[in-house]
XYZ file of N, CA, C and O in Angstrom:
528
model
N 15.563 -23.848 -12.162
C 16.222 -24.857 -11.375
C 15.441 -25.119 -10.083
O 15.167 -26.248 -9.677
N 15.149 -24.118 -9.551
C 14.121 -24.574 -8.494
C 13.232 -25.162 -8.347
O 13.006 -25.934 -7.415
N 12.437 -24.856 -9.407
C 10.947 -25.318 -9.874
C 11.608 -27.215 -10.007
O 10.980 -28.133 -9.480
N 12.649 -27.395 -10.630
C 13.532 -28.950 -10.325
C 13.327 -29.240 -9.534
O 12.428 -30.073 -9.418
N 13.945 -28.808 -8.541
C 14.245 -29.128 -7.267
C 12.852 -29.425 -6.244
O 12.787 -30.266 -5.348
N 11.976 -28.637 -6.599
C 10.059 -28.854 -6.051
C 9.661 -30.105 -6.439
O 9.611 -31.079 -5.688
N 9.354 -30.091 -7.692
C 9.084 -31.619 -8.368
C 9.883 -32.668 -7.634
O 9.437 -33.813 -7.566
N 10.754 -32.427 -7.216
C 11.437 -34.037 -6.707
C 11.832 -33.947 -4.966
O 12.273 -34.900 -4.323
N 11.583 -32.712 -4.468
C 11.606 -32.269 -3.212
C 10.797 -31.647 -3.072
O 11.254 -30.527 -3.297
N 9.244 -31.497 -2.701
C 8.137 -30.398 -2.576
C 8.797 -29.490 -0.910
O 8.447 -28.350 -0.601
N 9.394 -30.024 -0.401
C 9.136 -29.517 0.922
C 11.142 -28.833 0.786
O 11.699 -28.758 1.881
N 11.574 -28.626 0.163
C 12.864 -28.545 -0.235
C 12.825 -26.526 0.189
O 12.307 -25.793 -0.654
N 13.193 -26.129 1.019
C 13.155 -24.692 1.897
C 13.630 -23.705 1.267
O 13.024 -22.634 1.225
N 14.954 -23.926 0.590
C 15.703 -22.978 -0.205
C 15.273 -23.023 -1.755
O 15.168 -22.105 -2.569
N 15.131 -23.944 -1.839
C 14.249 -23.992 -3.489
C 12.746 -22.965 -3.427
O 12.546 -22.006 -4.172
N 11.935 -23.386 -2.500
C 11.034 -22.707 -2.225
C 10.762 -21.132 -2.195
O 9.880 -20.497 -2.773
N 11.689 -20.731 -1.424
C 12.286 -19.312 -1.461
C 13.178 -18.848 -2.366
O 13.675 -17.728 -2.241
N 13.497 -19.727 -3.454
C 13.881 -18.931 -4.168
C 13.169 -18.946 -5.576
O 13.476 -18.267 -6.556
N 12.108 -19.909 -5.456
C 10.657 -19.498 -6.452
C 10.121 -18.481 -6.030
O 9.989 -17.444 -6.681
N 9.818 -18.633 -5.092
C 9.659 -17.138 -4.601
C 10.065 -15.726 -5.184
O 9.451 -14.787 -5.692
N 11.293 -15.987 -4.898
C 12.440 -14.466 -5.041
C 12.083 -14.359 -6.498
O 11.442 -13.329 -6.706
N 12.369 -15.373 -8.000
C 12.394 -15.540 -8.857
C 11.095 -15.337 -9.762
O 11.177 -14.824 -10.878
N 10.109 -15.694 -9.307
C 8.388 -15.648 -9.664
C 8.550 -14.145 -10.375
O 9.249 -13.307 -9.804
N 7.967 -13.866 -11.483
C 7.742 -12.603 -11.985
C 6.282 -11.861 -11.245
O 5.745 -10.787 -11.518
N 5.972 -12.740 -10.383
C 4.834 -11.062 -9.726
C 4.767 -12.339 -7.816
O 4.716 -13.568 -7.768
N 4.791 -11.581 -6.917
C 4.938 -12.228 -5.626
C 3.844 -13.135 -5.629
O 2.972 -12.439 -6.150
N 3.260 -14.370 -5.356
C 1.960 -14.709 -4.748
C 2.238 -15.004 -3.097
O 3.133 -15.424 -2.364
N 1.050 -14.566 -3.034
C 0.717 -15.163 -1.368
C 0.625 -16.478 -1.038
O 1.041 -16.955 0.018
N -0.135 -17.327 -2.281
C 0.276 -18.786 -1.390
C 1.037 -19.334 -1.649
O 1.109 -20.458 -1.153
N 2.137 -18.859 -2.642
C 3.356 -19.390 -2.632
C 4.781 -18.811 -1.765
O 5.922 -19.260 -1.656
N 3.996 -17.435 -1.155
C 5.194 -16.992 -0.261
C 4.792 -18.187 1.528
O 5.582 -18.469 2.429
N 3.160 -18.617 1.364
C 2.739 -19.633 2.083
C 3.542 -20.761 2.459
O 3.949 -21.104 3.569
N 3.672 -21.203 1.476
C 4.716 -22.544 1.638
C 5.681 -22.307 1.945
O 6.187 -22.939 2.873
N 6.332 -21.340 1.335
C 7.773 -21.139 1.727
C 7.669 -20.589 2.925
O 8.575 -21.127 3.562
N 7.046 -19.745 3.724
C 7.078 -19.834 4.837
C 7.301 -20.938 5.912
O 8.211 -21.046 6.734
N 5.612 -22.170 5.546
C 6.000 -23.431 6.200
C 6.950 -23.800 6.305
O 7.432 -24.076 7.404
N 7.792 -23.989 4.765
C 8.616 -25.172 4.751
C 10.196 -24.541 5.737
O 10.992 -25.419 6.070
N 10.401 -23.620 5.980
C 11.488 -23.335 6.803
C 11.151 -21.634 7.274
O 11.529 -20.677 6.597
N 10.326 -21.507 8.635
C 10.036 -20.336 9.027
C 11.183 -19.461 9.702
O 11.192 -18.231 9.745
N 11.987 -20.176 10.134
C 12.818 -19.009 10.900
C 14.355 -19.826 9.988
O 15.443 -19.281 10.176
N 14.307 -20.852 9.235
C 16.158 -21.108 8.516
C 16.341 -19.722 7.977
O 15.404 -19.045 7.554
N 18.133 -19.163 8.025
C 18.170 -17.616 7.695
C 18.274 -17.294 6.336
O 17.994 -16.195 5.858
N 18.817 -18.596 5.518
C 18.629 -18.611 4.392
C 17.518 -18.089 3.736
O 17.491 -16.990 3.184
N 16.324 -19.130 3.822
C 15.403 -19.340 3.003
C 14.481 -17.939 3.769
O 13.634 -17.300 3.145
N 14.779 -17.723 4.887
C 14.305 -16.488 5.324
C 14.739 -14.840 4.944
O 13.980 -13.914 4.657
N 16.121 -14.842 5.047
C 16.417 -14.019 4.305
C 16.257 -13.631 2.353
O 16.233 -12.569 1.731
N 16.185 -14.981 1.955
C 15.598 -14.641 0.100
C 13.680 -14.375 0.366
O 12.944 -13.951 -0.525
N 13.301 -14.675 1.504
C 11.907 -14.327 0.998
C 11.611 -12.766 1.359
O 10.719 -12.069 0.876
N 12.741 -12.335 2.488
C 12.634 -10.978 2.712
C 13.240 -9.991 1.635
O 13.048 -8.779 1.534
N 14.057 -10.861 0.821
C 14.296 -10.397 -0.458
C 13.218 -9.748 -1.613
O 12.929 -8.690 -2.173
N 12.756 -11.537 -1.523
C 11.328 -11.261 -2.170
C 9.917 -10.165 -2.404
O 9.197 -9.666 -3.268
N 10.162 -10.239 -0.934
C 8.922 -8.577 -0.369
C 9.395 -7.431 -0.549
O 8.600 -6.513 -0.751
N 10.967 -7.139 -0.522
C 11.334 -6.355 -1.123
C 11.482 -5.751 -2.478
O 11.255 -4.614 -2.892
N 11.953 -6.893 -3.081
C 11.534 -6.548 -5.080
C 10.240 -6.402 -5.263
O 9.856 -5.610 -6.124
N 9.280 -7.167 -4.459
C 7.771 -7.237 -5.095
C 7.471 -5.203 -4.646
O 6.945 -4.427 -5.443
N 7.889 -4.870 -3.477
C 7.618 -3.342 -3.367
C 8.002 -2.656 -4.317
O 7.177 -1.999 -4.952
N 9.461 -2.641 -4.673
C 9.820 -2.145 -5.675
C 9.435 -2.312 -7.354
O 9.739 -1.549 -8.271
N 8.522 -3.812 -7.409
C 8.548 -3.779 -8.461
C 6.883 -3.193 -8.289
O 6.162 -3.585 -9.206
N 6.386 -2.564 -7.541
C 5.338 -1.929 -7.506
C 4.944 -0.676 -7.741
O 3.915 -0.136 -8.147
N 6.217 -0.273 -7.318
C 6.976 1.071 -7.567
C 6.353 2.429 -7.276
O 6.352 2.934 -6.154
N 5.852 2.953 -8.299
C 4.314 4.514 -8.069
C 3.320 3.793 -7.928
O 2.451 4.493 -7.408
N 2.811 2.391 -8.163
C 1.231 2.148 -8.269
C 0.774 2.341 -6.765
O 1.441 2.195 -5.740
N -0.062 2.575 -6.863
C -0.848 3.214 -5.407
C -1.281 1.727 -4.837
O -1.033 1.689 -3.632
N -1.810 0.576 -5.284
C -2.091 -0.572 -5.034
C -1.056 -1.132 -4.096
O -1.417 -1.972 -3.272
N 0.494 -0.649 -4.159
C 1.603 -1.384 -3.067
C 1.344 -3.120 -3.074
O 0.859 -3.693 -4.050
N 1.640 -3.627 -2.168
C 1.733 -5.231 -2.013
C 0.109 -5.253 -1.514
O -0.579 -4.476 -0.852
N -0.146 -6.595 -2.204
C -1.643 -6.888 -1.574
C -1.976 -7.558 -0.285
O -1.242 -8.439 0.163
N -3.182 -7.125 0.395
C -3.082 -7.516 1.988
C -2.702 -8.686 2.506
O -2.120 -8.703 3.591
N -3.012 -10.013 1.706
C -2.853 -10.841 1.834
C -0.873 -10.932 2.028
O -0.366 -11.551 2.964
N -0.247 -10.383 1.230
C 0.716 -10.331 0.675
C 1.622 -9.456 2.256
O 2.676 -9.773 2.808
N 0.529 -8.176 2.599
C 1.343 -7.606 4.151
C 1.340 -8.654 5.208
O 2.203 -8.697 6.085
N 0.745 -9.165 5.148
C 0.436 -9.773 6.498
C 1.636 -11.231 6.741
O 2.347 -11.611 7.672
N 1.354 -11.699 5.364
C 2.979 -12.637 5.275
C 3.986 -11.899 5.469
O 4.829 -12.255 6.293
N 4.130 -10.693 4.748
C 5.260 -10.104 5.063
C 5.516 -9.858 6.566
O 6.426 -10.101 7.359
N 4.487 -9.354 6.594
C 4.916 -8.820 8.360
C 5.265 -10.068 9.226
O 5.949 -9.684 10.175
N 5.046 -11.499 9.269
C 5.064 -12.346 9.816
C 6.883 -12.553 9.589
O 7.655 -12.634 10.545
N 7.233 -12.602 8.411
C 8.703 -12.607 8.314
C 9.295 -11.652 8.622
O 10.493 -11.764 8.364
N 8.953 -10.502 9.178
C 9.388 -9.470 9.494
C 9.733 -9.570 10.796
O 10.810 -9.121 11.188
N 8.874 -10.160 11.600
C 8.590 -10.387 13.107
C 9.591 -11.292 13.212
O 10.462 -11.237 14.079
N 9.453 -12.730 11.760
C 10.745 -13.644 12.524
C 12.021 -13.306 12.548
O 12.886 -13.894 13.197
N 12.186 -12.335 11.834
C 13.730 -11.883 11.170
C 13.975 -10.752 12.309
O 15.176 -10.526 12.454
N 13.287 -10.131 12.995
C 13.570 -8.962 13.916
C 14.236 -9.925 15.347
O 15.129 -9.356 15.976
N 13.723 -11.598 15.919
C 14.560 -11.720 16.606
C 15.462 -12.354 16.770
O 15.714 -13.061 17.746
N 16.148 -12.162 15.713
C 18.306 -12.401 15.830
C 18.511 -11.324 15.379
O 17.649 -10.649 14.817
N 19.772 -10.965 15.563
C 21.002 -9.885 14.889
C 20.717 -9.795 13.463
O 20.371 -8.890 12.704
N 21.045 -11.353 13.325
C 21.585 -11.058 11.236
C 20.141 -10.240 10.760
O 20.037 -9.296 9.977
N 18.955 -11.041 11.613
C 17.906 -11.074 10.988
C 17.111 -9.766 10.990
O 16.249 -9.407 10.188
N 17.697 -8.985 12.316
C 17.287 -7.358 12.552
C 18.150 -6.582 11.514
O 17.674 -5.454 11.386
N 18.919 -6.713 10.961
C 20.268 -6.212 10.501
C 19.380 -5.945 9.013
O 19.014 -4.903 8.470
N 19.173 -7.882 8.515
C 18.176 -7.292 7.226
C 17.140 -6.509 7.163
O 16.755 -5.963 6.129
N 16.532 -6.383 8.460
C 15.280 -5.535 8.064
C 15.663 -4.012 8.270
O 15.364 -3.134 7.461
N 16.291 -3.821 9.331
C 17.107 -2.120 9.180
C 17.215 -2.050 7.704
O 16.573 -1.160 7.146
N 18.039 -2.978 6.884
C 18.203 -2.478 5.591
C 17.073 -2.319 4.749
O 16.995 -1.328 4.022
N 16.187 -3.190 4.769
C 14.925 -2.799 3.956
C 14.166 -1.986 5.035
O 13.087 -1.912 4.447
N 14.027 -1.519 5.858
C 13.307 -0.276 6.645
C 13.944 0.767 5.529
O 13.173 1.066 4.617
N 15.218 1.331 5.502
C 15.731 2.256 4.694
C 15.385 2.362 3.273
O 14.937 3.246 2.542
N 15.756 1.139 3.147
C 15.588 1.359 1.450
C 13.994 1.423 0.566
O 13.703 1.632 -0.612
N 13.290 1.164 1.656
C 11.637 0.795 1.072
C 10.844 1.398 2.070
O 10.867 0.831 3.163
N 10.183 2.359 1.966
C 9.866 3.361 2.130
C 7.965 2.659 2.886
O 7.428 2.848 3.977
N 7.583 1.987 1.835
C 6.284 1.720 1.397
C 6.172 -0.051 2.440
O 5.328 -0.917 2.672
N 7.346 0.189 2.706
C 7.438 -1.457 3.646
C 7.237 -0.996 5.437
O 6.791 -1.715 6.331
N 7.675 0.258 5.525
C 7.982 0.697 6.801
C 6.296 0.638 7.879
O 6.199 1.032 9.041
N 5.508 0.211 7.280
C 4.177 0.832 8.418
C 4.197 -1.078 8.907
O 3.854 -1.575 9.980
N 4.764 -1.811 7.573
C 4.550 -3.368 8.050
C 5.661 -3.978 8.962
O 5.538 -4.930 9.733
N 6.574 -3.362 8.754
C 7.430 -3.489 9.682
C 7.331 -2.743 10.953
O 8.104 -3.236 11.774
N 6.655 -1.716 11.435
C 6.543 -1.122 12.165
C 5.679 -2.253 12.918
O 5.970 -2.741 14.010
N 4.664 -2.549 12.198
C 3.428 -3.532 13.245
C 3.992 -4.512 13.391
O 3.504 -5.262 14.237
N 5.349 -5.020 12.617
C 5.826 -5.930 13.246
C 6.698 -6.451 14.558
O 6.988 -7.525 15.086
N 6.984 -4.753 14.803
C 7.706 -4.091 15.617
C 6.853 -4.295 17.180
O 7.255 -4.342 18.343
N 5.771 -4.365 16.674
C 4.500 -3.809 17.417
C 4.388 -5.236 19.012
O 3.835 -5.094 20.102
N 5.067 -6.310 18.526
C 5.077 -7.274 18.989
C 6.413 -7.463 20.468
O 6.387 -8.284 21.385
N 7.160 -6.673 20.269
C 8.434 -6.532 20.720
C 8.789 -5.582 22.000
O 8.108 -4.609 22.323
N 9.522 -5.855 22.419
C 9.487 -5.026 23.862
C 10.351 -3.798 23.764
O 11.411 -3.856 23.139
N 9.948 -2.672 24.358
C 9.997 -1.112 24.284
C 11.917 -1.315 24.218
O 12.450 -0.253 23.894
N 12.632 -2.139 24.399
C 14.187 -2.149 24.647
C 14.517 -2.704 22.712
O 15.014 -2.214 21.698
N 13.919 -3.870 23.110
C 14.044 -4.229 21.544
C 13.731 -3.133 20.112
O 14.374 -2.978 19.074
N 12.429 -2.483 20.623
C 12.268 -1.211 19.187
C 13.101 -0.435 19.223
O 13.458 0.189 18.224
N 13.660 -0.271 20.504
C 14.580 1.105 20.761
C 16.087 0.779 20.230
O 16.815 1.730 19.946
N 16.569 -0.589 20.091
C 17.827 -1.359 19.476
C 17.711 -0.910 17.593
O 18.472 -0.478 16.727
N 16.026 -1.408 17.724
C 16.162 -1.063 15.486
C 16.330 0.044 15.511
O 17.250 0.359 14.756
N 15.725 1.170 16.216
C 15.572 2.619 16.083
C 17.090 3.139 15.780
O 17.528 3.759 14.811
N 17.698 2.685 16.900
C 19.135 3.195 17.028
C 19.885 2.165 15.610
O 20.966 2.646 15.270
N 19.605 1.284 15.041
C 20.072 0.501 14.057
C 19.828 1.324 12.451
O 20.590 1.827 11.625
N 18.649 1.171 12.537
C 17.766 2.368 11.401
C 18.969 3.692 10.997
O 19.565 3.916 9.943
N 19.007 4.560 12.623
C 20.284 5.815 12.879
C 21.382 5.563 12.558
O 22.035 6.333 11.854
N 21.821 4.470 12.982
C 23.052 4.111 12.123
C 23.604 4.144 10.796
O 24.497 4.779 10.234
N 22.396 2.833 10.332
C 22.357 2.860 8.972
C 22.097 4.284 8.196
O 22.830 4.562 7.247
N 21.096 5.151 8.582
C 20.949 6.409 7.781
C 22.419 7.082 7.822
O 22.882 7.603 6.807
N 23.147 7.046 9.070
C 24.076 8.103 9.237
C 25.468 7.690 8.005
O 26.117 8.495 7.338
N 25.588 6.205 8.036
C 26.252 5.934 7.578
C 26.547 5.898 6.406
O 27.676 5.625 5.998
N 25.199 6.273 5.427
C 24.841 5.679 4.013
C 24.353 7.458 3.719
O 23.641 7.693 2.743
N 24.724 8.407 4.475
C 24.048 9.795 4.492
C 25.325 10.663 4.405
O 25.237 11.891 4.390
């Protein structure tokens, strides 16, 4: 249905991201566009952080993880999603649950002021305590 929705809307944000989410292996220049086409909407932002998440998992033991091309988008949505609430909220949750995501999120972290890391840190604590 998405792939619909491209053909007759190329620039269409939520369709985009959710070719994305849907694609059986992540690409980079298609997590590209979907970036463009709506960088910080929480929607289409939140299914692509979706996205980086299954693609880790669907990576699983291979030592290869997400390809560089592939961190560096990520980390860019990482950075946009760290400044709102909802958008820190999702990444606490994939900090926890993805293990192999945490050094890209960290550098995404890397951008942010010593009050702000110290908010996920204590968010991260939460979440562990709560789910522990």
């Amino acid at each position: 249905m998405a792939d619909q929705v491209i053909q007759t809307s190329p620039a269409n944000a939520r369709a985009r991201a959710l070719a994305v989410l849907m694609a059986p292996k992540l690409s980079a220049p298609d997590l590209a566009v979907a970036q463009r086409t709506a960088p910080y909407e929480p929607w289409p932002l939140v299914t692509r952080l979706s996205a980086i998440a299954s693609a880790d998992t669907a990576a699983g033991t291979s030592t290869e993880g997400l390809a560089p091309d592939i961190q560096s988008l990520a980390q860019a949505d990482f950075a946009r999603a760290l400044q709102s609430n909802w958008g820190m909220r999702e990444v606490v949750k994939i900090y926890a649950q993805h293990s192999a995501l945490r050094p890209i999120i960290q550098d995404a972290l890397g951008g942010f002021t010593p009050a702000e890391q110290s908010r996920f840190i204590r968010l991260v604590r939460q979440t562990a305590a709560s789910s522990g």
